[in-house]
Amino acid sequence: MQLGSVTLTTISGGRFRLDGGSMFGVVPKPLWSKVHPPDENNTIPHGTNCVLVRDGRRNILIDTGYGSKLSSRQREVFAGEAGDPLLASLAAHGLLAEQIDAVILSHLHFDHAGGSTRYDENGALVPTFPRATYIAQKLEWEIATAELPELRGAYPLENLLPLRAAGQLQLVDGDVELVPGIRAIITGGHTAGHMAVVIESEDDTALFLADVCPTWRHLRTLWCMAYDVNLLQTRRIKSKLLGQIADNNWLALCDHDADHAAARIARDDRQDFVVTESIVAL
């Protein structure tokens, strides 16, 4: 899809399933199940709709999905794909790992940063993209690597530490330009260092929401995840960002919706926001 002079492409980091109740937090099941029916195990499908940004000079990837390092038990629990879905999706679009110049990580949970590293032929953990600069928020990195007991399992270090060891990590602080034409908005809410990513080209703008609004079923201000560390902040920032998208007719990019990677949205008196145009893949 063209955004001004920039090409956006959906790159799958792997499909998986999570508990529906966790994905909708305090929302009663009789409500959320009407818009997202669960299976017999109460799970619902998820995509990892990573975004490839190509401006003719650079190939920039936003988020990396869960990667190829899940154990057989984890793949069973999450119904994850075999192999390396991220690299397979890139290859399907004609790109090798060596052709990625930068990787922007909205936050460092396993389903967003897991594809950042892989095991090489010798069994060593290495960055998946050997020429890329990996960009993350300083606060998010500090929390992710602090090994806090209350966040045990949220930030597998094998996804992160090889990036620093290889000298490919760049930490940024706050609402800054990440690369020309792409900037960060610190959102907090889901994690303290979580950021949304704004892509601007000529007169067009797209906003990658990451886990501020994980699916299009989460457009209501009060419909948030149980995984959010600061629920009130998620509600505040989601309403603000969705309002900007709707009022300015920006393209909204959604990481976890299993059906539609992007959408145009509008304000709605009853449901806060609604999708006016769905885009399966960019």
XYZ file of N, CA and C in Angstrom:
846
model
N 0.850 -1.193 0.000
C 0.000 0.000 0.000
C 0.884 1.241 0.000
N 0.505 2.225 -0.774
C 1.276 3.461 -0.824
C 0.786 4.455 0.218
N 1.735 5.027 0.936
C 1.486 6.123 1.861
C 2.393 7.248 1.397
N 1.848 8.158 0.584
C 2.703 9.142 -0.064
C 3.707 8.430 -0.947
N 4.991 8.680 -0.725
C 6.036 8.033 -1.515
C 6.590 6.788 -0.847
N 5.996 6.389 0.280
C 6.463 5.233 1.052
C 5.536 4.050 0.808
N 6.122 2.861 0.730
C 5.338 1.642 0.577
C 5.255 0.916 1.914
N 4.030 0.595 2.330
C 3.788 -0.177 3.552
C 3.338 -1.580 3.175
N 3.889 -2.574 3.843
C 3.550 -3.962 3.572
C 3.364 -4.702 4.890
N 2.300 -5.480 4.998
C 2.100 -6.314 6.182
C 3.014 -7.521 6.125
N 3.791 -7.715 7.179
C 4.663 -8.871 7.318
C 4.195 -9.652 8.545
N 3.769 -10.880 8.340
C 3.288 -11.667 9.468
C 4.444 -12.178 10.311
N 4.347 -11.927 11.612
C 5.302 -12.501 12.551
C 4.785 -13.777 13.179
N 3.691 -14.319 12.624
C 3.122 -15.566 13.101
C 1.754 -15.387 13.730
N 0.850 -16.286 13.404
C -0.465 -16.290 14.030
C -0.424 -17.156 15.288
N -1.301 -16.823 16.251
C -1.358 -17.606 17.482
C -2.707 -17.372 18.146
N -2.919 -17.986 19.317
C -4.180 -17.842 20.033
C -3.889 -17.503 21.499
N -4.753 -16.664 22.077
C -4.655 -16.309 23.487
C -6.039 -16.402 24.125
N -6.054 -16.504 25.446
C -7.302 -16.540 26.190
C -8.105 -15.271 25.951
N -9.357 -15.436 25.582
C -10.191 -14.288 25.271
C -10.439 -13.389 26.464
N -10.607 -13.980 27.639
C -10.823 -13.179 28.834
C -9.653 -12.269 29.133
N -8.430 -12.762 28.930
C -7.244 -11.939 29.157
C -7.183 -10.785 28.170
N -7.650 -11.035 26.960
C -7.579 -9.992 25.940
C -8.615 -8.889 26.136
N -9.655 -9.169 26.927
C -10.683 -8.152 27.139
C -10.825 -7.735 28.596
N -9.953 -8.218 29.458
C -9.888 -7.719 30.826
C -11.205 -7.751 31.567
N -11.660 -6.572 32.018
C -12.861 -6.496 32.855
C -14.153 -6.554 32.045
N -14.064 -6.600 30.733
C -15.276 -6.665 29.910
C -15.919 -8.045 30.098
N -17.192 -8.132 30.464
C -17.832 -9.436 30.668
C -17.847 -10.271 29.385
N -17.662 -11.556 29.550
C -17.628 -12.447 28.395
C -18.888 -12.363 27.530
N -20.090 -12.253 28.110
C -21.272 -12.143 27.241
C -21.210 -10.968 26.271
N -20.408 -9.930 26.600
C -20.265 -8.791 25.694
C -19.183 -9.032 24.653
N -17.943 -9.363 25.108
C -16.865 -9.480 24.125
C -17.042 -10.686 23.214
N -17.674 -11.754 23.701
C -17.823 -12.952 22.869
C -18.777 -12.736 21.702
N -19.607 -11.698 21.774
C -20.491 -11.392 20.648
C -19.705 -10.872 19.448
N -18.614 -10.161 19.715
C -17.833 -9.593 18.622
C -16.595 -10.421 18.298
N -16.214 -11.313 19.217
C -15.026 -12.144 18.990
C -15.256 -13.521 19.619
N -16.067 -14.376 18.993
C -16.432 -15.667 19.598
C -15.198 -16.531 19.866
N -15.049 -17.072 21.081
C -13.912 -17.938 21.402
C -14.166 -19.376 20.990
N -13.103 -20.185 21.007
C -13.266 -21.603 20.758
C -13.602 -22.314 22.059
N -13.595 -23.657 22.018
C -13.976 -24.435 23.198
C -13.007 -24.258 24.358
N -11.814 -23.755 24.090
C -10.834 -23.488 25.146
C -10.811 -22.024 25.569
N -11.781 -21.247 25.105
C -11.910 -19.828 25.417
C -10.799 -18.990 24.784
N -10.165 -19.487 23.736
C -9.117 -18.707 23.080
C -9.643 -18.074 21.798
N -8.977 -16.990 21.399
C -9.332 -16.275 20.175
C -8.083 -16.107 19.321
N -8.240 -16.036 17.994
C -7.075 -15.957 17.109
C -6.451 -14.570 17.102
N -5.129 -14.551 16.904
C -4.372 -13.310 16.830
C -3.411 -13.348 15.650
N -3.250 -12.216 15.012
C -2.158 -12.048 14.067
C -1.020 -11.312 14.750
N 0.104 -11.272 14.096
C 1.162 -10.320 14.450
C 1.469 -9.579 13.153
N 0.764 -8.487 12.975
C 0.820 -7.727 11.720
C 1.954 -6.712 11.770
N 3.171 -7.219 11.639
C 4.332 -6.333 11.579
C 4.257 -5.509 10.291
N 4.929 -4.389 10.279
C 4.836 -3.487 9.126
C 6.218 -3.247 8.533
N 6.347 -3.506 7.250
C 7.561 -3.197 6.501
C 7.379 -1.844 5.826
N 8.299 -0.923 6.102
C 8.263 0.420 5.517
C 9.421 0.543 4.539
N 9.112 0.820 3.276
C 10.149 0.954 2.249
C 10.028 2.330 1.590
N 11.121 3.069 1.639
C 11.112 4.417 1.063
C 12.007 4.532 -0.166
N 12.447 3.397 -0.703
C 13.328 3.404 -1.859
C 14.792 3.361 -1.504
N 15.119 3.668 -0.237
C 16.508 3.641 0.222
C 16.718 2.684 1.385
N 15.680 2.541 2.204
C 15.804 1.727 3.403
C 14.613 0.785 3.525
N 14.867 -0.349 4.182
C 13.815 -1.289 4.544
C 13.717 -1.307 6.070
N 12.596 -0.840 6.595
C 12.418 -0.681 8.036
C 11.265 -1.576 8.479
N 11.487 -2.361 9.513
C 10.481 -3.284 10.019
C 10.015 -2.808 11.384
N 8.693 -2.746 11.561
C 8.115 -2.399 12.856
C 7.596 -3.674 13.509
N 8.193 -4.047 14.625
C 7.907 -5.253 15.395
C 8.303 -6.521 14.639
N 8.427 -7.623 15.401
C 8.991 -8.847 14.812
C 8.205 -10.111 15.149
N 7.026 -9.985 15.754
C 6.268 -11.188 16.094
C 6.971 -12.025 17.144
N 6.580 -13.317 17.218
C 7.133 -14.160 18.288
C 8.354 -14.957 17.875
N 8.662 -14.985 16.594
C 9.920 -15.584 16.163
C 9.916 -17.102 16.089
N 11.112 -17.653 16.099
C 11.305 -19.089 15.846
C 11.786 -19.860 17.066
N 11.820 -19.227 18.251
C 12.454 -19.846 19.406
C 11.474 -20.453 20.406
N 10.182 -20.409 20.139
C 9.231 -20.987 21.078
C 9.494 -22.480 21.249
N 9.362 -22.954 22.464
C 9.498 -24.390 22.717
C 8.276 -25.123 22.161
N 8.387 -26.427 22.046
C 7.255 -27.210 21.543
C 6.042 -27.035 22.446
N 6.277 -26.920 23.759
C 5.168 -26.713 24.696
C 4.532 -25.350 24.471
N 5.341 -24.320 24.277
C 4.801 -22.993 24.028
C 4.015 -22.944 22.721
N 4.522 -23.613 21.703
C 3.789 -23.644 20.430
C 2.438 -24.327 20.605
N 2.423 -25.359 21.439
C 1.162 -26.052 21.693
C 0.187 -25.140 22.441
N 0.675 -24.473 23.485
C -0.182 -23.609 24.295
C -0.739 -22.450 23.476
N 0.125 -21.832 22.679
C -0.275 -20.644 21.916
C -0.757 -20.973 20.498
N -0.740 -22.244 20.127
C -1.085 -22.633 18.753
C -0.236 -21.835 17.758
N 1.060 -21.711 18.076
C 1.959 -20.946 17.233
C 2.377 -21.698 15.984
N 2.808 -20.966 14.984
C 3.238 -21.563 13.730
C 4.634 -22.173 13.868
N 4.878 -23.206 13.093
C 6.200 -23.829 13.064
C 7.163 -22.985 12.239
N 8.465 -23.272 12.414
C 9.478 -22.584 11.621
C 9.663 -21.144 12.046
N 9.981 -20.303 11.080
C 10.198 -18.881 11.343
C 9.228 -18.088 10.474
N 8.014 -17.820 10.997
C 7.004 -17.155 10.162
C 7.401 -15.768 9.703
N 8.194 -15.057 10.502
C 8.609 -13.707 10.123
C 9.492 -13.738 8.885
N 10.528 -14.580 8.904
C 11.427 -14.648 7.749
C 10.710 -15.229 6.532
N 9.788 -16.165 6.769
C 9.025 -16.725 5.654
C 8.155 -15.657 4.997
N 7.554 -14.796 5.815
C 6.720 -13.732 5.267
C 7.558 -12.709 4.509
N 8.718 -12.356 5.059
C 9.613 -11.446 4.340
C 10.043 -12.040 2.997
N 10.395 -13.327 3.012
C 10.824 -13.982 1.776
C 9.712 -13.984 0.734
N 8.483 -14.142 1.198
C 7.349 -14.116 0.275
C 7.196 -12.763 -0.401
N 7.750 -11.731 0.226
C 7.735 -10.388 -0.361
C 9.091 -10.015 -0.965
N 9.958 -11.026 -1.150
C 11.211 -10.816 -1.870
C 12.342 -10.233 -1.073
N 12.289 -10.361 0.275
C 13.343 -9.772 1.092
C 14.033 -10.815 1.958
N 15.353 -10.664 2.086
C 16.151 -11.481 2.988
C 16.395 -10.719 4.283
N 16.780 -11.451 5.322
C 17.069 -10.818 6.607
C 18.155 -9.757 6.476
N 19.134 -10.000 5.616
C 20.249 -9.074 5.444
C 19.834 -7.752 4.807
N 18.631 -7.680 4.278
C 18.185 -6.464 3.605
C 17.400 -5.517 4.510
N 17.194 -5.902 5.764
C 16.496 -5.033 6.709
C 17.507 -4.082 7.339
N 17.225 -2.780 7.251
C 18.153 -1.762 7.736
C 17.876 -1.322 9.170
N 16.621 -1.356 9.575
C 16.267 -0.943 10.937
C 15.052 -1.724 11.398
N 15.014 -2.013 12.698
C 13.877 -2.676 13.327
C 13.414 -1.788 14.474
N 12.162 -1.377 14.433
C 11.573 -0.559 15.491
C 10.690 -1.460 16.344
N 10.939 -1.491 17.644
C 10.188 -2.359 18.553
C 9.253 -1.497 19.399
N 7.950 -1.662 19.198
C 6.973 -0.857 19.939
C 7.081 -1.098 21.436
N 7.329 -2.336 21.815
C 7.649 -2.723 23.186
C 8.284 -4.097 23.117
N 8.631 -4.682 24.249
C 9.528 -5.829 24.223
C 8.902 -7.130 24.706
N 7.573 -7.229 24.690
C 6.921 -8.494 24.987
C 7.263 -9.530 23.915
N 7.111 -10.804 24.271
C 7.583 -11.880 23.383
C 6.934 -11.855 22.018
N 5.670 -11.431 21.923
C 4.957 -11.482 20.651
C 5.223 -10.257 19.785
N 6.075 -9.366 20.273
C 6.487 -8.194 19.491
C 7.990 -8.174 19.234
N 8.757 -8.765 20.142
C 10.221 -8.732 20.023
C 10.838 -10.114 19.848
N 10.040 -11.172 19.906
C 10.598 -12.525 19.831
C 11.335 -12.826 18.546
N 10.880 -12.231 17.444
C 11.534 -12.462 16.163
C 12.800 -11.655 15.968
N 13.201 -10.900 16.973
C 14.410 -10.084 16.864
C 15.683 -10.911 16.870
N 15.630 -12.098 17.490
C 16.800 -12.970 17.557
C 16.423 -14.369 17.107
N 17.435 -15.150 16.811
C 17.229 -16.539 16.389
C 18.465 -17.344 16.769
N 18.351 -18.665 16.658
C 19.509 -19.536 16.829
C 20.171 -19.748 15.465
N 21.490 -19.538 15.397
C 22.190 -19.783 14.132
C 22.511 -21.259 13.982
N 23.231 -21.602 12.929
C 23.519 -23.008 12.625
C 24.367 -23.676 13.694
N 25.018 -22.889 14.530
C 25.828 -23.446 15.625
C 25.095 -23.440 16.961
N 23.826 -23.043 16.938
C 23.046 -23.014 18.158
C 23.254 -21.775 18.997
N 23.923 -20.760 18.459
C 24.162 -19.515 19.193
C 23.036 -18.531 18.921
N 22.677 -17.765 19.942
C 21.666 -16.732 19.776
C 22.271 -15.514 19.091
N 21.661 -15.083 18.002
C 22.167 -13.944 17.235
C 20.989 -13.076 16.799
N 21.242 -11.791 16.498
C 20.183 -10.967 15.916
C 19.701 -11.561 14.592
N 18.411 -11.581 14.404
C 17.841 -12.128 13.166
C 18.257 -11.315 11.955
N 18.402 -10.006 12.141
C 18.719 -9.102 11.035
C 20.122 -8.549 11.251
N 21.121 -9.132 10.605
C 22.522 -8.845 10.957
C 22.991 -7.438 10.632
N 22.317 -6.727 9.722
C 22.734 -5.378 9.339
C 21.869 -4.289 9.962
N 20.857 -4.699 10.713
C 19.868 -3.734 11.186
C 20.252 -3.091 12.509
N 19.825 -1.862 12.666
C 19.815 -1.204 13.972
C 18.461 -1.471 14.606
N 18.482 -1.977 15.830
C 17.244 -2.245 16.566
C 16.963 -1.065 17.487
N 15.782 -0.479 17.364
C 15.445 0.739 18.093
C 14.340 0.436 19.106
N 14.599 0.780 20.376
C 13.619 0.573 21.438
C 13.680 1.742 22.407
N 12.623 1.902 23.189
C 12.600 2.937 24.203
C 13.488 2.556 25.385
N 14.230 3.523 25.895
C 15.142 3.303 27.014
C 14.401 2.768 28.246
N 13.274 3.372 28.598
C 12.520 2.924 29.764
C 12.049 1.493 29.588
N 11.562 1.163 28.414
C 11.093 -0.204 28.155
C 12.233 -1.202 28.300
N 13.407 -0.861 27.767
C 14.562 -1.747 27.863
C 14.974 -1.944 29.325
N 15.009 -0.859 30.077
C 15.423 -0.961 31.478
C 14.494 -1.867 32.272
N 13.198 -1.739 32.048
C 12.240 -2.596 32.752
C 12.352 -4.035 32.267
N 12.487 -4.218 30.971
C 12.516 -5.554 30.391
C 13.725 -6.358 30.841
N 14.841 -5.692 31.070
C 16.071 -6.403 31.412
C 16.372 -6.377 32.904
N 15.449 -5.856 33.715
C 15.675 -5.762 35.157
C 15.386 -7.062 35.884
N 14.788 -8.026 35.184
C 14.434 -9.323 35.770
C 13.582 -9.156 37.033
N 12.591 -8.295 36.944
C 11.676 -8.085 38.059
C 10.800 -9.319 38.246
N 10.675 -9.816 39.459
C 9.920 -11.052 39.670
C 8.463 -10.944 39.255
N 7.866 -9.762 39.393
C 6.465 -9.600 39.033
C 6.245 -9.601 37.517
N 7.326 -9.474 36.743
C 7.216 -9.517 35.287
C 7.870 -10.780 34.713
N 8.036 -11.767 35.549
C 8.669 -13.008 35.114
C 7.903 -13.602 33.929
N 8.583 -13.896 32.881
C 7.976 -14.471 31.689
C 7.526 -13.451 30.659
N 7.386 -12.184 31.069
C 6.908 -11.177 30.121
C 7.975 -10.772 29.118
N 9.250 -10.827 29.560
C 10.342 -10.339 28.726
C 11.457 -11.387 28.655
N 11.329 -12.408 27.827
C 12.421 -13.392 27.695
C 13.709 -12.706 27.243
N 14.754 -12.877 28.012
C 15.994 -12.140 27.731
C 16.693 -12.634 26.470
N 16.395 -13.855 26.040
C 17.014 -14.339 24.807
C 16.541 -13.548 23.588
N 15.431 -12.833 23.734
C 14.963 -11.976 22.646
C 15.700 -10.641 22.612
N 16.384 -10.295 23.699
C 16.869 -8.934 23.877
C 18.379 -8.809 23.998
N 18.987 -9.557 24.892
C 20.399 -9.350 25.195
C 21.329 -9.553 24.004
N 21.047 -10.486 23.070
C 21.935 -10.602 21.903
C 21.995 -9.336 21.059
N 20.966 -8.511 21.122
C 20.974 -7.249 20.355
C 22.028 -6.296 20.901
N 22.094 -6.192 22.211
C 23.097 -5.333 22.838
C 24.496 -5.914 22.666
N 24.615 -7.242 22.812
C 25.928 -7.874 22.685
C 26.505 -7.684 21.293
N 25.635 -7.635 20.287
C 26.092 -7.472 18.904
C 26.341 -6.011 18.535
N 26.064 -5.093 19.444
C 26.249 -3.675 19.149
C 25.211 -3.108 18.197
N 24.041 -3.748 18.112
C 23.018 -3.319 17.168
C 21.849 -2.606 17.834
N 21.940 -2.359 19.130
C 20.837 -1.767 19.873
C 20.975 -0.251 19.951
N 19.881 0.450 19.660
C 19.822 1.895 19.841
C 18.643 2.216 20.745
N 18.900 2.834 21.881
C 17.840 3.213 22.807
C 17.500 4.682 22.617
N 16.207 4.971 22.578
C 15.730 6.340 22.440
C 14.903 6.676 23.670
N 14.650 7.945 23.874
C 13.981 8.378 25.088
C 12.854 9.339 24.758
N 11.617 8.823 24.796
C 10.460 9.689 24.634
C 9.967 9.840 23.213
N 9.238 10.926 22.974
C 8.626 11.201 21.666
C 9.680 11.801 20.749
N 10.359 10.960 20.015
C 11.479 11.401 19.187
C 11.335 10.839 17.780
N 12.090 11.418 16.846
C 12.182 10.838 15.515
C 13.047 9.592 15.603
N 12.535 8.486 15.093
C 13.252 7.210 15.142
C 14.154 7.056 13.926
N 13.609 7.301 12.765
C 14.343 7.433 11.508
C 13.599 8.513 10.732
N 14.195 9.090 9.711
C 13.476 10.131 8.970
C 12.102 9.660 8.500
N 11.084 10.417 8.870
C 9.726 10.097 8.461
C 8.966 9.206 9.422
N 9.632 8.721 10.462
C 8.982 7.831 11.433
C 9.316 8.329 12.829
N 8.281 8.523 13.648
C 8.512 9.042 14.991
C 7.731 8.240 16.035
N 8.168 8.394 17.268
C 7.580 7.663 18.390
C 6.620 8.544 19.163
N 5.582 7.906 19.711
C 4.715 8.519 20.707
C 4.696 7.580 21.907
N 5.279 8.027 23.018
C 5.216 7.215 24.233
C 3.776 7.183 24.719
N 3.239 5.995 24.907
C 1.846 5.863 25.325
C 1.708 5.418 26.767
N 2.690 4.629 27.270
C 2.467 3.987 28.556
C 1.268 3.064 28.453
N 0.663 2.768 29.589
C -0.551 1.963 29.588
C -0.282 0.483 29.527
N -0.067 -0.034 28.359
C 0.168 -1.472 28.208
C 1.448 -1.885 28.931
N 2.527 -1.159 28.666
C 3.747 -1.219 29.460
C 4.181 0.221 29.683
N 5.044 0.434 30.668
C 5.443 1.810 30.974
C 6.177 2.470 29.813
N 6.934 1.683 29.046
C 7.705 2.232 27.938
C 7.122 1.959 26.569
N 5.873 1.555 26.514
C 5.216 1.237 25.243
C 5.129 2.477 24.362
N 5.376 2.309 23.060
C 5.233 3.430 22.132
C 4.394 3.035 20.921
N 3.638 4.007 20.450
C 3.009 3.922 19.139
C 3.987 4.514 18.131
N 3.798 4.157 16.860
C 4.745 4.579 15.829
C 3.992 5.317 14.722
N 4.409 6.550 14.446
C 3.788 7.381 13.418
C 4.662 7.379 12.173
N 4.046 7.080 11.033
C 4.741 7.076 9.749
C 4.150 8.211 8.912
N 5.002 9.122 8.462
C 4.544 10.274 7.705
C 5.273 10.347 6.372
N 4.507 10.555 5.312
C 5.100 10.695 3.982
C 4.261 11.678 3.183
N 4.888 12.788 2.814
C 4.184 13.851 2.109
C 2.976 14.271 2.943
N 1.754 14.156 2.411
C 0.580 14.580 3.174
C -0.165 13.414 3.814
N 0.415 12.231 3.803
C -0.241 11.041 4.334
C 0.400 10.613 5.647
N -0.428 10.056 6.542
C 0.053 9.612 7.844
C -0.592 8.288 8.206
N 0.190 7.398 8.795
C -0.311 6.146 9.356
C 0.183 6.040 10.784
N -0.619 5.403 11.639
C -0.240 5.251 13.043
C -0.356 3.782 13.432
N 0.793 3.198 13.815
C 0.853 1.815 14.287
C 0.544 1.838 15.777
N -0.594 1.239 16.153
C -1.099 1.345 17.513
C -0.476 0.350 18.478
N 0.134 -0.709 17.949
C 0.688 -1.776 18.788
C -0.384 -2.235 19.777
N -0.076 -2.307 21.082
C -1.043 -2.875 22.019
C -1.878 -1.834 22.753
N -1.849 -0.569 22.303
C -2.829 0.395 22.786
C -4.225 -0.033 22.362
N -4.332 -0.547 21.142
C -5.598 -1.049 20.606
C -5.254 -2.300 19.798
N -5.228 -3.467 20.433
C -4.662 -4.652 19.781
C -5.476 -5.215 18.620
N -6.813 -5.042 18.655
C -7.652 -5.491 17.545
C -8.734 -4.441 17.315
N -9.426 -4.564 16.197
C -10.509 -3.619 15.915
C -11.702 -3.863 16.823
N -11.726 -4.981 17.551
C -12.782 -5.204 18.552
C -12.516 -4.420 19.826
N -11.373 -3.750 19.919
C -11.008 -2.985 21.109
C -11.154 -1.479 20.907
N -11.966 -1.043 19.969
C -12.087 0.383 19.708
C -12.836 1.132 20.808
N -13.670 0.449 21.564
C -14.354 1.113 22.674
C -13.318 1.534 23.716
N -13.471 2.707 24.251
C -12.484 3.251 25.190
C -12.252 2.329 26.382
N -13.279 1.703 26.904
C -13.165 0.904 28.118
C -12.777 -0.553 27.854
N -12.662 -0.950 26.615
C -12.346 -2.343 26.295
C -10.831 -2.484 26.148
N -10.185 -2.944 27.201
C -8.730 -3.060 27.244
C -8.328 -4.443 27.738
N -7.051 -4.732 27.671
C -6.539 -6.040 28.025
C -6.220 -6.160 29.513
N -6.304 -7.387 30.009
C -5.858 -7.659 31.376
C -4.346 -7.529 31.497
N -3.629 -7.552 30.377
C -2.173 -7.443 30.391
C -1.677 -6.006 30.605
N -2.554 -5.027 30.503
C -2.132 -3.624 30.642
C -1.681 -3.344 32.075
N -0.484 -2.771 32.233
C 0.021 -2.495 33.580
C -0.609 -1.243 34.176
N -1.157 -0.362 33.330
C -1.820 0.849 33.806
C -3.073 1.043 32.961
N -4.161 0.443 33.435
C -5.401 0.411 32.666
C -5.934 1.808 32.368
N -5.904 2.694 33.348
C -6.441 4.034 33.128
C -5.649 4.789 32.066
N -4.334 4.616 32.067
C -3.520 5.277 31.049
C -3.821 4.721 29.665
N -4.019 3.405 29.556
C -4.385 2.826 28.265
C -5.670 3.449 27.746
N -6.668 3.561 28.623
C -7.946 4.143 28.203
C -7.774 5.590 27.748
N -6.977 6.349 28.473
C -6.781 7.761 28.121
C -6.073 7.916 26.781
N -4.963 7.196 26.633
C -4.165 7.384 25.420
C -4.856 6.770 24.212
N -5.580 5.670 24.417
C -6.281 5.067 23.281
C -7.320 6.032 22.732
N -8.115 6.637 23.611
C -9.126 7.588 23.168
C -8.485 8.762 22.435
N -7.353 9.234 22.949
C -6.666 10.364 22.325
C -6.145 9.998 20.932
N -5.458 8.866 20.820
C -4.869 8.490 19.536
C -5.936 8.128 18.506
N -6.964 7.396 18.922
C -8.024 7.049 17.976
C -8.747 8.305 17.507
N -8.884 9.286 18.398
C -9.490 10.546 18.000
C -8.663 11.274 16.956
N -7.335 11.285 17.128
C -6.458 11.901 16.128
C -6.576 11.188 14.791
N -6.599 9.872 14.829
C -6.709 9.100 13.592
C -8.018 9.416 12.878
N -9.118 9.392 13.623
C -10.424 9.629 13.019
C -10.553 11.053 12.491
N -10.129 12.027 13.290
C -10.321 13.437 12.915
C -9.452 13.853 11.733
N -8.309 13.188 11.564
C -7.385 13.558 10.488
C -7.386 12.575 9.320
N -8.270 11.568 9.391
C -8.359 10.538 8.354
C -7.031 9.840 8.121
N -6.297 9.587 9.215
C -5.074 8.807 9.119
C -5.402 7.335 8.917
N -4.423 6.598 8.465
C -4.539 5.153 8.375
C -4.142 4.553 9.716
N -4.982 3.698 10.273
C -4.696 3.030 11.545
C -4.160 1.632 11.265
N -3.042 1.289 11.897
C -2.406 -0.013 11.732
C -2.547 -0.800 13.024
N -3.033 -2.016 12.913
C -3.381 -2.825 14.081
C -2.543 -4.095 14.099
N -1.868 -4.339 15.223
C -0.921 -5.457 15.258
C -1.580 -6.811 15.381
N -2.609 -6.967 16.204
C -3.074 -8.310 16.559
C -4.384 -8.742 15.925
N -5.037 -7.883 15.166
C -6.278 -8.321 14.544
C -5.989 -9.418 13.529
N -6.677 -10.531 13.660
C -6.405 -11.684 12.798
C -7.045 -11.550 11.420
N -7.916 -10.564 11.248
C -8.652 -10.427 9.999
C -8.231 -9.224 9.162
N -7.940 -8.111 9.822
C -7.657 -6.875 9.097
C -6.474 -6.161 9.729
N -5.444 -5.925 8.940
C -4.219 -5.308 9.444
C -4.334 -3.798 9.568
N -5.249 -3.191 8.814
C -5.345 -1.732 8.797
C -6.789 -1.314 8.599
N -7.075 -0.061 8.924
C -8.450 0.423 8.802
C -8.486 1.940 8.787
N -9.587 2.462 8.281
C -9.972 3.856 8.498
C -11.083 3.812 9.540
N -11.083 4.767 10.451
C -12.062 4.759 11.525
C -12.737 6.116 11.633
N -13.880 6.132 12.347
C -14.617 7.370 12.584
C -15.149 7.356 14.017
N -15.433 8.539 14.527
C -16.065 8.629 15.840
C -17.502 8.119 15.762
N -17.989 7.586 16.893
C -19.342 7.048 16.935
C -19.928 7.332 18.316
N -21.166 7.830 18.352
C -21.773 8.222 19.615
C -22.018 7.031 20.540
N -22.256 5.866 19.994
C -22.606 4.707 20.826
C -21.397 3.849 21.157
N -20.468 3.711 20.214
C -19.355 2.781 20.403
C -17.992 3.474 20.468
N -17.984 4.784 20.599
C -16.765 5.600 20.654
C -16.116 5.741 19.285
N -15.724 4.593 18.680
C -15.127 4.595 17.350
C -15.589 3.355 16.596
N -15.695 3.482 15.268
C -16.069 2.356 14.420
C -15.171 2.334 13.188
N -15.006 1.151 12.626
C -14.265 0.986 11.382
C -15.149 1.387 10.215
N -14.648 2.259 9.352
C -15.382 2.638 8.147
C -14.840 1.962 6.898
N -13.572 1.527 6.968
C -12.963 0.809 5.853
C -11.939 -0.171 6.421
N -12.082 -1.453 6.097
C -11.153 -2.472 6.566
C -10.195 -2.852 5.461
N -8.940 -3.062 5.823
C -7.904 -3.451 4.870
C -7.274 -4.737 5.393
N -7.443 -5.821 4.659
C -6.979 -7.132 5.126
C -5.484 -7.115 5.352
N -4.731 -6.662 4.364
C -3.274 -6.556 4.470
C -2.830 -5.371 3.641
N -1.734 -4.752 4.074
C -1.215 -3.595 3.359
C -0.532 -4.001 2.063
